[in-house]
Amino acid sequence: MFNPTTNQRRIIPREKKLAVEKHRAINIIFDPSKSDHYMIVCVLVYDKKEFRFKVYSSETGVWSETGVTFRKRGVRYYFERGVLWNGGLHWVSKSSGTLCFDLDNKRLRPVIPHPSTPSVEWRDICYFGESGGDLYLIGLDKPQAML
């Protein structure tokens, strides 16, 4: 881990994983208004259908198993684009809604559904992020209509 503002480096120990698991995404969580410490949430995929979550804490210096699993049901979440908001790490999908990993309790929260749209699936997600304490999702269901 390298912090370019302080020019400090820290070696993160490898987390132990099963041979059948693969890294799907790694997200770093850091909120300097709350703490100098950070967390890393590693999303692992097992058997192409089940996702597991491991968490590294810079405060303790160890990886922890969360015991949390999520079964993929034809929905693709963008695990590599997690957004920190309201105490959770949120991931968006084009068709279902947002999935949230509660950072304090190390568990998944219920999915927040997308607002109703005329189409079944959004074609393009233009922005997913936090601003001013609110979570925003900007998506297009018919990008060609924008021309």
Short mmCIF file of C-alpha atoms in Angstrom, two decimals:
data_model
loop_
_atom_site.label_atom_id
_atom_site.label_comp_id
_atom_site.label_asym_id
_atom_site.label_seq_id
_atom_site.Cartn_x
_atom_site.Cartn_y
_atom_site.Cartn_z
CA MET A 1 0.00 0.00 0.00
CA PHE A 2 1.43 3.39 -0.95
CA ASN A 3 0.12 6.78 0.18
CA PRO A 4 1.42 9.40 -2.28
CA THR A 5 0.50 12.32 0.00
CA THR A 6 2.73 11.09 2.84
CA ASN A 7 5.13 9.04 0.70
CA GLN A 8 4.65 6.14 3.13
CA ARG A 9 4.52 2.47 2.19
CA ARG A 10 3.07 -0.47 4.04
CA ILE A 11 3.22 -4.12 3.13
CA ILE A 12 -0.19 -5.78 3.29
CA PRO A 13 0.11 -9.46 4.20
CA ARG A 14 -1.37 -11.89 1.72
CA GLU A 15 -4.65 -13.25 2.84
CA LYS A 16 -4.92 -17.00 2.90
CA LYS A 17 -7.32 -18.25 0.29
CA LEU A 18 -8.56 -21.56 -0.92
CA ALA A 19 -7.25 -22.78 -4.26
CA VAL A 20 -10.80 -22.75 -5.68
CA GLU A 21 -11.35 -19.06 -4.87
CA LYS A 22 -10.31 -16.24 -7.16
CA HIS A 23 -10.05 -12.53 -6.47
CA ARG A 24 -12.93 -10.73 -8.13
CA ALA A 25 -12.20 -7.25 -6.80
CA ILE A 26 -10.40 -5.36 -4.06
CA ASN A 27 -11.79 -2.12 -2.60
CA ILE A 28 -10.02 0.22 -0.19
CA ILE A 29 -12.12 2.09 2.36
CA PHE A 30 -10.69 5.21 3.93
CA ASP A 31 -12.53 8.08 5.58
CA PRO A 32 -10.03 10.52 7.14
CA SER A 33 -12.87 12.35 8.92
CA LYS A 34 -13.49 9.20 11.01
CA SER A 35 -10.10 7.52 11.39
CA ASP A 36 -6.50 7.37 10.20
CA HIS A 37 -6.98 3.65 9.56
CA TYR A 38 -8.28 2.02 6.42
CA MET A 39 -9.91 -1.24 5.46
CA ILE A 40 -9.58 -3.41 2.39
CA VAL A 41 -12.55 -5.49 1.28
CA CYS A 42 -11.62 -8.39 -0.96
CA VAL A 43 -14.39 -9.99 -3.01
CA LEU A 44 -13.64 -13.61 -3.86
CA VAL A 45 -15.58 -15.79 -6.27
CA TYR A 46 -16.03 -19.47 -5.58
CA ASP A 47 -17.31 -21.89 -8.21
CA LYS A 48 -18.37 -18.97 -10.51
CA LYS A 49 -21.62 -18.50 -8.56
CA GLU A 50 -20.83 -17.66 -4.96
CA PHE A 51 -19.07 -14.57 -3.69
CA ARG A 52 -17.26 -14.37 -0.35
CA PHE A 53 -15.88 -11.33 1.43
CA LYS A 54 -12.67 -10.92 3.45
CA VAL A 55 -11.64 -7.74 5.25
CA TYR A 56 -8.21 -6.37 6.10
CA SER A 57 -7.89 -3.75 8.84
CA SER A 58 -4.87 -1.47 8.97
CA GLU A 59 -5.56 -1.05 12.69
CA THR A 60 -5.13 -4.75 13.50
CA GLY A 61 -2.91 -5.66 10.54
CA VAL A 62 -4.81 -8.89 9.83
CA TRP A 63 -7.31 -10.30 7.35
CA SER A 64 -10.60 -11.57 8.77
CA GLU A 65 -13.09 -14.03 7.38
CA THR A 66 -16.56 -12.50 7.38
CA GLY A 67 -18.54 -15.67 6.81
CA VAL A 68 -20.66 -13.68 4.38
CA THR A 69 -21.61 -15.31 1.10
CA PHE A 70 -23.65 -14.01 -1.81
CA ARG A 71 -25.11 -16.22 -4.52
CA LYS A 72 -25.04 -14.81 -8.03
CA ARG A 73 -28.49 -14.97 -9.61
CA GLY A 74 -27.90 -13.71 -13.14
CA VAL A 75 -27.04 -10.21 -11.90
CA ARG A 76 -23.63 -8.66 -12.49
CA TYR A 77 -22.49 -6.31 -9.75
CA TYR A 78 -19.55 -4.02 -10.45
CA PHE A 79 -17.50 -5.14 -7.44
CA GLU A 80 -14.43 -3.28 -8.72
CA ARG A 81 -16.33 0.05 -8.39
CA GLY A 82 -17.36 0.11 -4.74
CA VAL A 83 -18.59 3.37 -3.20
CA LEU A 84 -18.33 4.20 0.51
CA TRP A 85 -21.62 5.64 1.77
CA ASN A 86 -23.58 5.56 5.02
CA GLY A 87 -21.27 3.06 6.75
CA GLY A 88 -21.29 0.61 3.89
CA LEU A 89 -19.49 -0.31 0.72
CA HIS A 90 -22.01 -0.22 -2.14
CA TRP A 91 -21.81 -1.94 -5.52
CA VAL A 92 -24.15 -1.23 -8.41
CA SER A 93 -25.66 -3.47 -11.08
CA LYS A 94 -27.38 -2.47 -14.30
CA SER A 95 -30.50 -4.50 -13.64
CA SER A 96 -31.09 -5.17 -9.95
CA GLY A 97 -30.02 -2.38 -7.64
CA THR A 98 -27.17 -1.74 -5.24
CA LEU A 99 -25.64 -4.36 -2.97
CA CYS A 100 -24.18 -3.08 0.31
CA PHE A 101 -21.56 -4.58 2.62
CA ASP A 102 -21.99 -3.17 6.15
CA LEU A 103 -18.45 -2.34 7.27
CA ASP A 104 -19.12 -2.23 11.03
CA ASN A 105 -21.10 -5.48 11.25
CA LYS A 106 -19.34 -7.32 8.38
CA ARG A 107 -22.60 -8.42 6.74
CA LEU A 108 -24.66 -7.67 3.64
CA ARG A 109 -27.56 -5.25 3.86
CA PRO A 110 -30.72 -5.73 1.77
CA VAL A 111 -30.43 -4.68 -1.88
CA ILE A 112 -31.58 -1.13 -2.63
CA PRO A 113 -33.64 -1.46 -5.85
CA HIS A 114 -33.22 0.92 -8.76
CA PRO A 115 -36.05 3.37 -9.33
CA SER A 116 -38.58 2.16 -11.89
CA THR A 117 -37.46 2.59 -15.46
CA PRO A 118 -39.24 1.85 -18.72
CA SER A 119 -36.64 -0.77 -19.65
CA VAL A 120 -35.69 -3.94 -17.81
CA GLU A 121 -31.98 -3.15 -17.74
CA TRP A 122 -30.05 0.10 -17.92
CA ARG A 123 -27.75 0.19 -20.89
CA ASP A 124 -25.23 2.59 -19.46
CA ILE A 125 -24.26 3.61 -15.94
CA CYS A 126 -22.78 7.08 -16.25
CA TYR A 127 -22.05 7.78 -12.59
CA PHE A 128 -22.29 5.93 -9.29
CA GLY A 129 -20.87 7.73 -6.27
CA GLU A 130 -21.28 9.79 -3.14
CA SER A 131 -21.56 13.55 -3.06
CA GLY A 132 -22.57 15.79 -0.18
CA GLY A 133 -23.63 12.83 1.95
CA ASP A 134 -25.98 11.38 -0.68
CA LEU A 135 -25.57 8.36 -2.95
CA TYR A 136 -26.14 9.06 -6.66
CA LEU A 137 -26.74 6.82 -9.62
CA ILE A 138 -27.01 8.30 -13.09
CA GLY A 139 -27.93 5.84 -15.79
CA LEU A 140 -29.36 5.77 -19.28
CA ASP A 141 -31.86 3.19 -20.43
CA LYS A 142 -31.74 4.25 -24.09
CA PRO A 143 -28.39 5.96 -24.86
CA GLN A 144 -29.20 6.23 -28.57
CA ALA A 145 -32.17 8.49 -27.65
CA MET A 146 -29.64 11.05 -26.36
CA LEU A 147 -28.32 11.73 -29.88
#
